Amino acid sequence: MTTMDLHPASIENVPQPDFSKPLPSREGDRVIQFREALREAMSHEMRQDERVFLIGEEVAQYNGAYKVSQGMLDEFGPKRIIDSPISENGFAGMCTGAAMAGLRPIVEFMSWSFSLVAADPILNNVPKMLYMSGGQFGCPIVLRGNDGAGGQLGSTHSWCVEGLFANVPGMKMAIPSNPYDAKGLLATAIADPDPIFFLESERMLGDKAHVPEEQYYIPFGKARLAREGDACTLVSFGRPVNFCLEAAEKLAEEGIEVDVLDMRTIRPLDIESIIESVKKTNRIIVVDQSWPFAGISSEVITQVCERCFDWLDHQPVRVNTEDVPTPYAKGLEYAYLPNPERIADAVRNILP
Amino acid sequence: MTQAATANKGNSKPRLSDELSNDTLLGWLRSMQLIREFETRTMQAYQQAKIGGFCHIYTGQEACAVGTIGSVNHDDPVVLAYRDHGHALARGMDPKACMAEMYGKAAGCAKGKGGSMHMFDKPNHLYGGHGIVGAQTPLGTGLAFAARYEWEVLGTGSKKVCLCYLGDGAIDQGAFFEAMNLAALYSLPVIYIIENNGYSMGTAIHRHSANSENLLARGQAFDMKSVKIDGLDILNVYDQFKPLVDECRDLQRPAFVDFKTYRYQGHSMSDPQKYRTKDEVDEFKAKDSIANLLDHLMNERECIDEDSWKAMRKELAAIVRESVEFSENAADPEPGELYTDVYANPQPNLSPTAEYRHGAKNPLL
Ligand SMILES: Cc1ncc(C[n+]2csc(CCOP(=O)(O)OP(=O)(O)O)c2C)c(N)n1
Ligand SMILES: [Mg+2]
């Protein structure tokens, strides 16, 4: 196939996965790490589609700063697994151009914190290209990397960009919380003709779970009910989903059962599943690892108020990171982040 | 016989560094050895998980911080990247404040809020270590802008020169090109010191930067005086760097330095270093800058002997050990410090979650 024969700006020309197919089982004994799940999704898509390539700092010869791309240079060679200089603005912009021309770049930011250097291409060009070209040029690009605090990296290296970036129409955002979803969501991200902001977490890359060998595609905009209960709805995404599950475990010992909704994608946001749960529990807590001011938690709560205000028996509550730059000191950083204790307390406080 | 003459024993060509007194050079030796000892302890503390986050060791590059900072005045501003413990110590930061910062203690230079990558020291005119690669380069331009403004417009300061350090990896950032253009365009007294240790994390310079054999061309493109300095010999650093400082100060204009150096440790504490050979590391260790200076002071200037060198090392080891003990026993930041130092003018309703407050006084102030 020639590389330029598909028009990236139109879904008609981009074969989409069959989302009606049931997803493979989450249960099984093929246990791999989160980072391997990401690698499998990328490698599979790269085998299917020669237009897909991976670029980023240390992705090739070093085998990935966090070993996500380990071995990929050996399989795909230096023309498709490309080491970049520390020039985020440059290589993100370069990939924007390459995507306009029909290629399917995967851009790895060592950390989303470093993507701020590339703010202009990724916020001002990537999500707007289709619109401002009147539908002529799409931007089928996947921007991925580590998001979020949690390793004492201090103020500049601990960004949770979801609140900041999801504000921009034209982009889609996926935030997996576990290895199974990481693979299925990244596969979908690469296949999608729109720009995808894919947020991983360095803290989770070593997490292990069963991940099927075959490639599967988790549809965007479909939340996963990770745990069922009727006392309260916990809505979260990414790493804090795991904190919610820990909190739920503790609360269960006290006889409190909660719904935990793992949103998987923020844009599209599966508001229907949230409403369905709220109609059952009449209480909602949003757990969001980004800042509270004008963030994802504010957005979810606004939509809930707009759509099912009458079903609420308590004002909506949110658990965010504290509203300050990320501190370095271990104790301060722990207090800064949403954690299972804070979540469990929020649940206890919201109950009648 | 003058000291300058004795200093040059066995070396026919006079050097600028000949004019440095024995005391100055013994001070530099001390400073370099302090950094080396400090970094050894830092690594230990990191391995014991007393220090967290990213931690970048300066060992091998000591002659850069000590030689360049030794060539400027105390009130000349300094700004740098995240590999910053060495410069902080060379600038005069109390090792206790430096170590306590990495321990995340309230007595640290940033009250435990910054960590290894953020050594700030206002009394020592150190405007911070900065974690985003290249971010400090426009800041350096800005410090030079302020210095020139102070001297020229406000009429309150003397002519200063800003030292702005960056790694070879940082030269690829767009911000650096903009910073250089501004400095040249506005004729600002800033010296960009590229600590060229040959690697950007695991990427050798020829793999990350085009025409990397000729970095000076980049400074020259902006009509900046651009100099390559062998940074393993601190006397040579002074010989080449001091005249550059004088010129930049005098003419109030920028300069560019390709400073050849080498780091002995991995990029950070979690680097398996598969991208270089042990032989290569050993080759540089054989040209070690501390050993070099010691040799000069022992055998040419004859101002230190084995016994006093041993005593000096012992004393420095004790100072560093004290900084570790101090940090071990120092208090954690108060939980309430989370919401301090966010605003200089904290007003009500800035946040939906809590009110911001003024923080405890910084231990360095
Ligand atoms: C904008 C940005 N991108 C990536 C990083 C991650 N990173 C930190 S240091 C580094 C290598 C920098 O090397 P160099 O500038 O040569 O300095 P050295 O570590 O050798 O002192 C990288 C890629 C970062 N901190 N900031
Ligand atoms: Mg370097």
XYZ file of C-alpha atoms and ligand atoms in Angstrom:
744
model
C 0.000 0.000 0.000
C 1.207 3.504 -0.624
C 1.494 5.553 2.494
C -0.657 8.460 1.364
C -3.655 6.671 -0.061
C -6.001 7.264 2.817
C -7.541 10.594 3.510
C -7.034 11.041 7.222
C -9.691 13.721 7.606
C -12.581 11.414 6.986
C -13.716 8.435 8.993
C -15.016 6.801 5.799
C -11.501 6.254 4.598
C -10.205 4.924 7.872
C -11.292 1.381 8.573
C -12.554 1.289 12.143
C -12.484 -1.666 14.500
C -15.672 -3.623 14.949
C -16.838 -2.310 18.299
C -19.899 -4.561 18.302
C -17.609 -7.507 18.871
C -17.606 -8.466 22.565
C -14.352 -7.707 24.342
C -12.201 -10.645 25.419
C -12.384 -11.727 29.052
C -10.577 -9.698 31.696
C -9.954 -12.917 33.565
C -7.044 -15.139 32.668
C -3.511 -15.971 33.548
C -1.575 -14.130 30.901
C -0.266 -11.566 33.324
C 1.813 -8.697 31.963
C 2.759 -5.200 33.020
C 0.967 -2.013 32.071
C 4.007 -0.957 30.018
C 3.931 -4.225 28.069
C 0.247 -3.800 27.390
C 0.965 -0.398 25.849
C 3.793 -1.876 23.812
C 1.588 -4.688 22.495
C -1.078 -2.257 21.357
C 1.459 -0.105 19.516
C 3.370 -2.993 17.984
C 0.200 -4.609 16.691
C -1.015 -1.414 15.041
C 2.440 -0.816 13.585
C 2.386 -4.276 12.014
C -1.022 -3.560 10.519
C -0.359 -0.078 9.252
C 2.976 1.111 7.942
C 1.984 4.729 8.334
C 2.223 4.383 12.099
C 5.538 5.327 13.678
C 6.765 6.140 17.186
C 8.926 9.115 18.103
C 10.141 10.516 21.404
C 13.091 11.006 23.713
C 14.980 7.758 24.381
C 12.291 5.587 22.769
C 14.678 3.722 20.449
C 18.238 2.890 21.494
C 17.604 3.335 25.209
C 14.479 1.170 24.819
C 12.317 3.839 26.389
C 13.029 5.964 29.443
C 10.394 3.826 31.173
C 10.847 0.766 28.968
C 7.473 1.069 27.300
C 9.022 0.744 23.841
C 11.520 -1.954 24.797
C 12.447 -4.082 21.800
C 10.472 -2.028 19.319
C 13.587 -0.640 17.645
C 14.705 -4.217 16.984
C 11.416 -5.114 15.376
C 10.604 -1.965 13.423
C 13.979 -0.339 12.839
C 15.146 3.256 13.206
C 12.909 4.651 10.466
C 9.806 3.884 12.512
C 11.080 3.974 16.093
C 12.759 7.330 16.267
C 14.884 8.933 18.987
C 14.281 12.643 19.224
C 16.319 15.439 20.757
C 14.834 17.328 23.694
C 12.794 19.468 21.337
C 9.174 18.868 22.268
C 7.920 21.889 20.406
C 9.829 20.755 17.336
C 8.960 17.085 17.199
C 5.326 17.500 18.238
C 4.975 20.150 15.561
C 6.777 17.967 13.047
C 4.381 15.126 13.745
C 1.426 17.451 13.352
C 2.632 18.182 9.848
C 3.293 14.510 9.181
C -0.224 13.642 10.351
C -1.741 16.270 8.071
C 0.094 14.592 5.225
C -1.410 11.226 6.057
C 1.006 9.540 8.432
C -0.107 8.251 11.848
C 2.453 9.416 14.402
C 2.579 8.214 17.965
C 4.411 10.855 19.968
C 5.790 9.804 23.322
C 6.312 12.547 25.853
C 8.608 11.239 28.545
C 6.196 13.084 30.810
C 3.132 15.111 29.938
C 4.800 17.797 32.049
C 7.235 18.258 29.172
C 4.439 18.598 26.631
C 3.909 22.127 27.897
C 6.971 23.059 25.882
C 4.921 21.893 22.887
C 1.746 23.735 23.898
C 1.375 25.530 20.605
C 1.407 22.541 18.260
C -0.613 20.257 20.489
C -3.245 22.750 21.628
C -3.308 25.316 18.890
C -2.752 23.138 15.847
C -3.504 19.486 16.459
C -7.102 19.768 17.720
C -8.081 22.590 15.382
C -6.605 21.437 12.099
C -9.725 19.725 10.782
C -11.897 22.693 11.705
C -9.731 25.470 10.442
C -9.077 23.660 7.173
C -12.816 23.293 6.706
C -12.626 19.527 6.926
C -9.678 19.088 4.564
C -6.876 18.108 6.896
C -7.301 15.896 9.881
C -4.665 15.209 12.441
C -4.592 11.499 13.263
C -1.968 11.642 15.952
C -1.598 9.911 19.299
C 0.172 11.924 21.969
C 1.037 9.756 24.916
C 3.147 9.782 28.069
C 3.205 9.816 31.836
C 0.772 12.048 33.612
C 0.376 12.887 37.236
C 2.337 13.211 40.422
C 3.366 10.592 42.847
C 7.096 10.122 42.761
C 8.303 13.230 44.582
C 9.156 14.898 41.307
C 8.228 18.378 42.444
C 6.231 21.171 40.896
C 7.343 21.147 37.278
C 7.383 17.373 36.725
C 4.083 16.361 38.296
C 1.504 17.757 35.940
C -1.940 16.302 35.609
C -2.732 17.843 32.285
C -6.245 16.455 31.924
C -8.007 19.470 33.404
C -5.961 21.881 31.366
C -6.064 20.101 28.022
C -9.537 18.540 27.942
C -10.837 22.067 27.660
C -9.948 22.161 23.971
C -12.547 20.911 21.478
C -11.192 18.764 18.680
C -9.208 16.407 20.870
C -10.122 13.142 22.498
C -8.650 12.058 25.802
C -8.167 8.563 27.194
C -6.875 7.776 30.693
C -6.551 4.045 31.427
C -6.401 2.813 35.012
C -5.163 -0.743 34.429
C -3.183 -2.873 31.951
C -6.214 -4.444 30.242
C -7.744 -1.073 29.449
C -4.361 0.386 28.545
C -3.998 -2.048 25.661
C -7.560 -1.828 24.416
C -7.777 1.938 24.653
C -4.406 2.560 23.014
C -5.337 0.275 20.136
C -8.504 2.291 19.615
C -6.564 5.535 19.938
C -4.164 4.587 17.150
C -6.983 3.450 14.884
C -9.035 6.608 15.430
C -8.714 9.375 12.829
C -8.809 12.128 15.458
C -6.029 13.416 17.704
C -5.864 11.458 20.931
C -4.291 12.630 24.168
C -3.410 9.393 25.925
C -2.476 9.771 29.580
C -0.487 7.057 31.303
C 1.074 7.078 34.730
C 4.654 6.266 35.582
C 3.351 4.995 38.928
C 1.269 2.334 37.158
C 3.649 1.132 34.435
C 4.723 -1.808 36.568
C 1.146 -2.792 37.522
C 0.323 -6.307 36.426
C -2.898 -7.903 35.259
C -4.260 -10.377 32.789
C -4.099 -8.953 29.302
C -5.291 -10.986 26.301
C -2.743 -11.642 23.590
C -5.045 -10.728 20.727
C -5.578 -7.080 19.793
C -8.916 -5.709 21.037
C -10.438 -2.292 20.832
C -12.211 -0.680 23.774
C -14.688 1.866 22.500
C -14.177 5.455 23.601
C -16.937 6.978 25.710
C -17.911 3.766 27.520
C -17.182 3.756 31.227
C -16.523 0.553 33.133
C -18.404 -0.208 36.306
C -15.421 -1.407 38.305
C -17.402 -2.161 41.458
C -21.072 -2.167 42.306
C -22.923 -0.729 45.259
C -25.838 1.526 46.023
C -24.599 3.875 48.731
C -22.815 6.342 46.504
C -21.344 6.788 43.029
C -17.596 7.233 42.821
C -16.525 8.598 39.456
C -12.854 8.526 38.572
C -10.321 7.930 35.802
C -6.694 6.881 35.564
C -4.644 6.037 38.611
C -7.121 7.274 41.277
C -9.611 4.615 40.139
C -7.354 2.251 42.039
C -7.536 4.465 45.113
C -11.340 4.419 44.815
C -11.306 0.619 44.677
C -9.082 0.520 47.755
C -11.401 2.897 49.555
C -14.411 0.820 48.464
C -12.755 -2.273 49.856
C -12.332 -0.577 53.219
C -15.848 0.800 53.195
C -17.247 -2.640 52.419
C -15.849 -3.824 55.741
C -18.045 -1.150 57.310
C -21.026 -2.378 55.306
C -20.904 0.460 52.790
C -21.068 -0.558 49.133
C -20.357 1.952 46.395
C -20.437 2.110 42.611
C -16.993 2.817 41.190
C -17.128 4.098 37.633
C -13.887 4.083 35.680
C -14.525 6.627 32.932
C -11.670 5.376 30.693
C -12.069 8.405 28.430
C -12.738 11.980 29.490
C -13.613 13.226 26.073
C -15.935 11.558 25.101
C -17.385 11.433 28.608
C -19.863 8.653 29.302
C -22.297 10.871 31.151
C -25.125 8.362 30.594
C -23.440 5.761 32.782
C -22.849 8.372 35.463
C -26.499 9.413 35.414
C -27.666 5.823 35.525
C -25.564 5.218 38.612
C -26.599 8.470 40.296
C -30.258 7.581 39.769
C -29.529 4.457 41.781
C -27.322 5.901 44.537
C -28.465 9.553 44.620
C -24.975 10.573 45.685
C -21.891 11.373 43.674
C -18.249 11.919 44.461
C -15.798 12.703 41.677
C -12.209 11.721 42.345
C -9.886 13.647 40.079
C -6.107 13.820 40.354
C -5.964 17.238 38.750
C -6.701 20.596 40.363
C -10.259 21.509 41.303
C -10.539 24.930 39.704
C -12.250 24.662 36.307
C -11.213 21.007 35.994
C -12.664 17.626 35.060
C -14.391 17.256 38.417
C -16.128 20.605 37.909
C -17.195 19.469 34.460
C -18.620 16.133 35.574
C -20.501 17.723 38.443
C -21.902 20.446 36.229
C -23.193 17.881 33.760
C -24.725 15.852 36.575
C -26.453 18.945 37.932
C -27.674 19.833 34.471
C -29.022 16.374 33.740
C -30.189 14.769 36.978
C -30.241 17.432 39.652
C -33.520 16.138 41.097
C -32.032 12.721 41.714
C -29.398 14.020 44.107
C -29.917 13.625 47.847
C -26.683 15.409 48.727
C -24.685 18.100 47.021
C -22.051 16.641 44.688
C -18.618 16.252 46.237
C -15.191 16.165 44.665
C -11.859 14.882 45.835
C -9.009 16.527 43.967
C -5.363 17.136 44.458
C -4.951 20.086 46.774
C -5.064 23.415 45.016
C -1.331 24.153 45.183
C 1.753 23.380 43.062
C 3.072 19.874 43.725
C 5.369 19.810 46.757
C 8.496 17.637 46.856
C 8.523 16.479 50.493
C 7.070 12.987 50.802
C 4.534 13.787 53.507
C 3.317 16.928 51.806
C 3.005 15.156 48.492
C 0.961 12.351 50.006
C -1.394 14.847 51.618
C -1.620 16.702 48.312
C -2.860 13.755 46.260
C -6.219 12.040 46.418
C -5.670 8.926 48.478
C -7.869 6.052 49.698
C -8.306 7.605 53.145
C -9.492 10.906 51.782
C -11.873 9.134 49.426
C -13.295 6.887 52.144
C -13.803 9.898 54.397
C -15.628 11.719 51.633
C -17.957 8.735 51.247
C -18.638 8.503 54.991
C -19.404 12.205 55.079
C -21.854 12.058 52.205
C -23.957 9.238 53.638
C -27.123 10.065 55.589
C 60.242 35.340 43.880
C 56.597 36.223 43.366
C 53.971 33.624 43.813
C 52.977 33.947 40.167
C 56.479 32.962 39.150
C 56.658 29.927 41.438
C 53.209 28.840 40.308
C 54.465 28.334 36.836
C 57.386 26.103 37.667
C 58.208 23.781 34.811
C 55.778 25.476 32.488
C 57.325 28.004 30.175
C 54.255 29.828 28.887
C 52.736 32.217 31.439
C 49.090 31.625 32.133
C 46.466 33.910 33.547
C 45.834 31.407 36.328
C 49.405 31.952 37.498
C 48.142 35.127 39.131
C 45.739 33.208 41.359
C 46.999 32.924 44.906
C 47.697 29.620 46.559
C 44.869 30.338 48.953
C 42.405 30.815 46.126
C 43.419 27.571 44.498
C 43.389 25.667 47.768
C 39.879 27.070 48.211
C 38.910 25.689 44.821
C 40.372 22.308 45.622
C 38.382 22.338 48.817
C 35.225 23.344 47.026
C 35.587 20.617 44.392
C 36.312 17.984 47.004
C 33.349 19.165 49.074
C 31.088 18.615 46.081
C 32.523 15.179 45.426
C 32.122 14.095 49.021
C 28.648 15.597 49.166
C 27.541 13.734 46.056
C 28.861 10.443 47.381
C 26.704 10.911 50.463
C 23.785 12.016 48.317
C 23.937 8.756 46.398
C 24.000 6.783 49.628
C 21.024 8.651 51.007
C 19.161 8.127 47.747
C 19.865 4.417 47.830
C 18.508 4.332 51.366
C 15.364 6.060 50.056
C 15.970 9.081 52.268
C 16.008 11.197 49.129
C 13.237 10.793 46.573
C 12.285 12.006 43.138
C 14.841 12.580 40.414
C 18.388 13.087 41.609
C 21.275 13.995 39.316
C 24.841 13.635 40.493
C 27.483 16.201 39.561
C 30.578 14.067 40.152
C 33.146 14.576 37.381
C 31.973 18.049 36.419
C 33.197 19.892 39.540
C 35.748 22.059 37.716
C 32.942 23.678 35.783
C 30.916 24.975 38.708
C 33.934 25.851 40.823
C 36.044 27.387 38.045
C 33.302 29.470 36.463
C 31.690 30.628 39.689
C 35.200 31.316 40.936
C 35.672 33.704 38.018
C 32.751 35.997 38.820
C 31.638 38.215 41.673
C 29.405 36.988 44.449
C 26.542 39.222 43.350
C 26.610 38.080 39.741
C 23.408 36.093 39.223
C 23.558 32.349 38.545
C 20.838 30.121 37.116
C 21.032 26.476 36.154
C 19.417 23.175 35.296
C 18.503 20.317 37.622
C 22.043 18.913 38.049
C 22.503 21.623 40.586
C 23.997 20.497 43.911
C 27.547 21.285 42.839
C 26.834 24.841 41.736
C 24.827 25.485 44.888
C 27.745 24.438 47.066
C 30.243 26.313 44.910
C 28.060 29.380 45.304
C 28.310 29.041 49.048
C 25.085 27.318 49.985
C 25.308 25.683 53.394
C 25.628 21.917 52.757
C 23.030 21.429 55.487
C 20.446 23.465 53.583
C 21.275 21.582 50.395
C 21.084 18.114 51.931
C 18.010 18.954 54.014
C 16.239 20.058 50.850
C 16.807 16.666 49.302
C 15.582 15.062 52.503
C 12.420 17.134 52.083
C 12.888 18.891 55.390
C 11.678 22.322 56.469
C 15.297 23.410 56.972
C 16.058 22.866 53.276
C 16.778 25.768 50.967
C 13.245 25.523 49.547
C 11.689 24.332 52.795
C 11.410 20.829 51.338
C 9.059 22.009 48.620
C 11.588 21.842 45.798
C 13.866 18.829 46.135
C 17.083 17.931 44.361
C 16.288 19.786 41.142
C 15.436 23.117 42.759
C 18.345 24.599 44.649
C 17.481 28.256 45.213
C 19.597 30.523 47.398
C 18.731 34.204 47.375
C 21.543 35.442 49.655
C 23.990 33.697 47.338
C 22.361 35.098 44.185
C 21.428 31.637 42.991
C 18.203 31.759 41.028
C 17.545 28.098 41.085
C 17.981 24.776 39.558
C 15.275 24.177 36.979
C 13.802 20.852 35.945
C 12.353 21.528 32.528
C 15.208 21.133 30.078
C 16.069 24.527 28.617
C 13.637 26.477 30.796
C 16.418 28.276 32.591
C 17.905 29.743 29.405
C 15.357 32.547 28.917
C 15.502 33.086 32.687
C 19.238 33.683 32.404
C 18.559 36.198 29.658
C 16.053 37.837 31.973
C 18.466 38.007 34.891
C 20.919 39.717 32.568
C 18.179 42.055 31.393
C 17.440 43.008 34.996
C 21.126 43.453 35.782
C 21.650 45.745 32.826
C 18.436 47.625 33.587
C 19.489 48.103 37.179
C 22.838 49.472 36.138
C 21.687 51.538 33.161
C 18.137 52.681 33.937
C 17.815 52.588 37.701
C 21.405 53.546 38.246
C 21.533 51.424 41.372
C 23.770 48.518 40.450
C 27.198 47.910 39.077
C 27.890 46.034 35.862
C 27.041 42.372 36.370
C 27.291 39.176 34.362
C 24.793 36.351 34.599
C 26.004 32.768 34.402
C 23.398 30.542 32.789
C 24.228 26.827 32.750
C 22.672 24.219 30.508
C 23.422 20.671 29.438
C 24.281 19.610 25.911
C 20.782 18.147 25.676
C 19.253 21.534 26.364
C 20.827 23.145 23.319
C 18.153 21.432 21.208
C 15.316 23.325 22.869
C 13.725 26.130 20.913
C 13.673 28.277 24.032
C 17.465 28.405 23.992
C 17.565 29.862 20.481
C 15.031 32.504 21.436
C 16.962 33.267 24.601
C 20.212 33.690 22.662
C 18.626 35.900 20.056
C 17.141 38.169 22.707
C 20.398 38.389 24.595
C 22.305 39.291 21.461
C 19.638 41.646 20.161
C 19.389 43.581 23.423
C 23.081 43.129 24.214
C 22.624 41.525 27.600
C 25.417 40.340 29.869
C 24.746 36.614 30.074
C 27.158 33.761 29.492
C 25.516 30.541 28.369
C 27.689 27.747 29.682
C 26.950 24.494 27.937
C 28.140 21.784 30.251
C 28.868 19.429 27.408
C 29.227 16.046 29.072
C 28.566 14.327 25.782
C 25.203 12.845 26.656
C 21.629 13.873 26.949
C 20.404 11.109 29.213
C 21.302 8.051 27.072
C 21.752 9.887 23.799
C 25.244 10.823 22.702
C 25.521 14.369 21.433
C 26.077 13.436 17.787
C 22.772 11.561 17.890
C 20.775 14.457 19.365
C 22.214 17.576 17.831
C 23.105 18.365 14.233
C 26.634 19.567 13.493
C 27.509 18.882 17.099
C 31.236 19.062 16.403
C 30.778 22.726 15.841
C 28.532 24.038 18.585
C 30.316 27.361 18.558
C 28.610 28.113 15.255
C 25.374 28.496 17.171
C 26.686 31.258 19.354
C 28.468 32.817 16.438
C 25.232 32.861 14.465
C 24.009 35.461 16.947
C 27.325 37.285 16.815
C 28.228 36.178 20.317
C 31.756 35.574 21.396
C 31.897 31.777 21.462
C 34.578 29.755 23.165
C 35.343 26.078 23.593
C 36.862 25.237 26.970
C 38.497 22.027 28.116
C 36.722 21.782 31.423
C 38.718 19.051 33.100
C 41.578 21.380 33.986
C 40.349 24.117 36.282
C 43.380 26.318 35.631
C 42.582 26.218 31.972
C 38.962 27.040 32.815
C 40.138 30.187 34.523
C 42.595 31.049 31.769
C 39.849 31.022 29.184
C 36.778 31.924 31.166
C 37.971 34.881 33.199
C 38.790 37.100 30.183
C 35.396 36.236 28.744
C 33.671 37.317 31.948
C 35.633 40.553 31.995
C 34.699 41.288 28.432
C 31.003 40.478 28.875
C 30.869 42.597 31.993
C 32.717 45.465 30.449
C 30.886 45.536 27.132
C 27.585 44.271 28.582
C 27.089 41.615 25.967
C 26.431 37.863 25.865
C 28.773 34.951 25.242
C 28.570 31.260 24.501
C 30.775 28.545 25.995
C 31.068 24.943 24.832
C 32.383 23.546 28.080
C 33.800 20.049 27.629
C 33.253 17.927 30.674
C 32.129 14.458 31.705
C 29.795 12.962 34.273
C 31.017 9.885 36.086
C 27.622 8.671 37.292
C 24.510 7.788 35.352
C 22.146 10.466 34.133
C 20.027 10.087 37.234
C 19.987 7.542 39.991
C 18.106 5.071 37.802
C 20.269 4.783 34.711
C 21.825 1.438 33.712
C 24.261 3.311 31.401
C 24.216 0.833 28.560
C 24.981 3.626 26.123
C 28.642 3.962 27.141
C 31.508 1.683 28.033
C 33.284 1.425 31.331
C 36.517 2.084 29.445
C 35.199 5.418 28.318
C 34.303 6.373 31.885
C 37.714 5.233 33.111
C 39.438 7.233 30.427
C 37.877 10.400 31.789
C 38.427 9.414 35.387
C 42.124 9.236 34.546
C 41.941 12.941 33.697
C 40.069 13.807 36.860
C 39.915 17.521 37.571
C 40.443 17.230 41.316
C 43.498 15.002 40.856
C 44.731 17.471 38.261
C 44.548 20.479 40.533
C 45.934 18.553 43.467
C 48.892 17.529 41.380
C 49.530 21.137 40.413
C 49.296 22.360 43.996
C 51.452 19.575 45.352
C 54.132 19.350 42.725
C 54.309 22.747 41.077
C 53.145 25.214 43.673
C 54.165 22.973 46.526
C 51.529 24.526 48.755
C 49.912 21.329 49.946
C 51.337 17.967 50.958
C 49.857 14.515 51.482
C 49.179 15.162 55.148
C 47.348 18.427 54.704
C 45.376 16.980 51.770
C 44.358 14.106 53.986
C 43.373 16.527 56.710
C 41.358 18.585 54.255
C 39.489 15.524 53.038
C 38.795 14.457 56.560
C 37.449 17.845 57.481
C 35.221 17.970 54.415
C 33.944 14.461 55.051
C 32.974 15.597 58.533
C 31.139 18.632 57.183
C 29.177 16.472 54.784
C 28.467 13.865 57.439
C 27.130 16.635 59.633
C 24.848 17.776 56.838
C 23.456 14.250 56.631
C 22.981 13.980 60.388
C 21.384 17.397 60.443
C 18.983 16.351 57.689
C 18.154 13.042 59.333
C 17.116 14.849 62.499
C 15.542 17.933 60.970
C 11.788 18.462 61.149
C 9.401 17.675 58.319
C 7.499 20.630 56.897
C 4.309 21.409 58.821
C 1.268 19.979 57.005
C -0.081 23.536 56.785
C 2.880 24.491 54.579
C 0.976 22.905 51.687
C -1.068 26.090 51.332
C 1.717 28.604 51.922
C 4.059 30.323 49.462
C 1.480 29.940 46.710
C 0.716 33.654 46.638
C 2.712 36.629 47.833
C -0.612 38.344 48.397
C -3.039 35.649 49.494
C -6.608 36.889 49.227
C -9.865 35.155 50.115
C -11.597 32.920 47.563
C -8.591 32.236 45.408
C -9.366 28.534 45.721
C -12.505 26.455 46.280
C -10.675 24.153 48.698
C -8.718 26.267 51.189
C -7.330 29.688 51.967
C -3.717 30.401 51.112
C -1.430 31.789 53.785
C 2.012 33.272 54.166
C 4.646 30.663 54.828
C 7.208 30.234 57.537
C 10.342 32.266 56.921
C 12.810 30.552 54.597
C 15.788 29.265 56.615
C 18.213 30.987 54.245
C 16.693 34.425 54.744
C 11.324 19.644 28.487
C 11.930 18.429 29.087
N 12.016 17.305 28.343
C 12.561 16.187 28.857
C 13.030 16.167 30.142
C 13.635 14.892 30.717
N 15.077 15.030 30.833
C 15.621 15.486 31.957
S 17.232 15.674 31.829
C 17.282 15.099 30.272
C 18.595 15.024 29.577
C 19.292 16.345 29.529
O 20.631 16.212 29.216
P 21.634 17.424 29.241
O 20.931 18.678 28.874
O 22.785 17.050 28.414
O 22.062 17.596 30.763
P 22.871 16.570 31.671
O 21.841 15.664 32.253
O 23.851 15.865 30.828
O 23.486 17.396 32.742
C 16.005 14.754 29.859
C 15.661 14.177 28.562
C 12.888 17.350 30.902
N 13.273 17.412 32.177
N 12.355 18.463 30.350
Mg 24.595 16.238 28.929
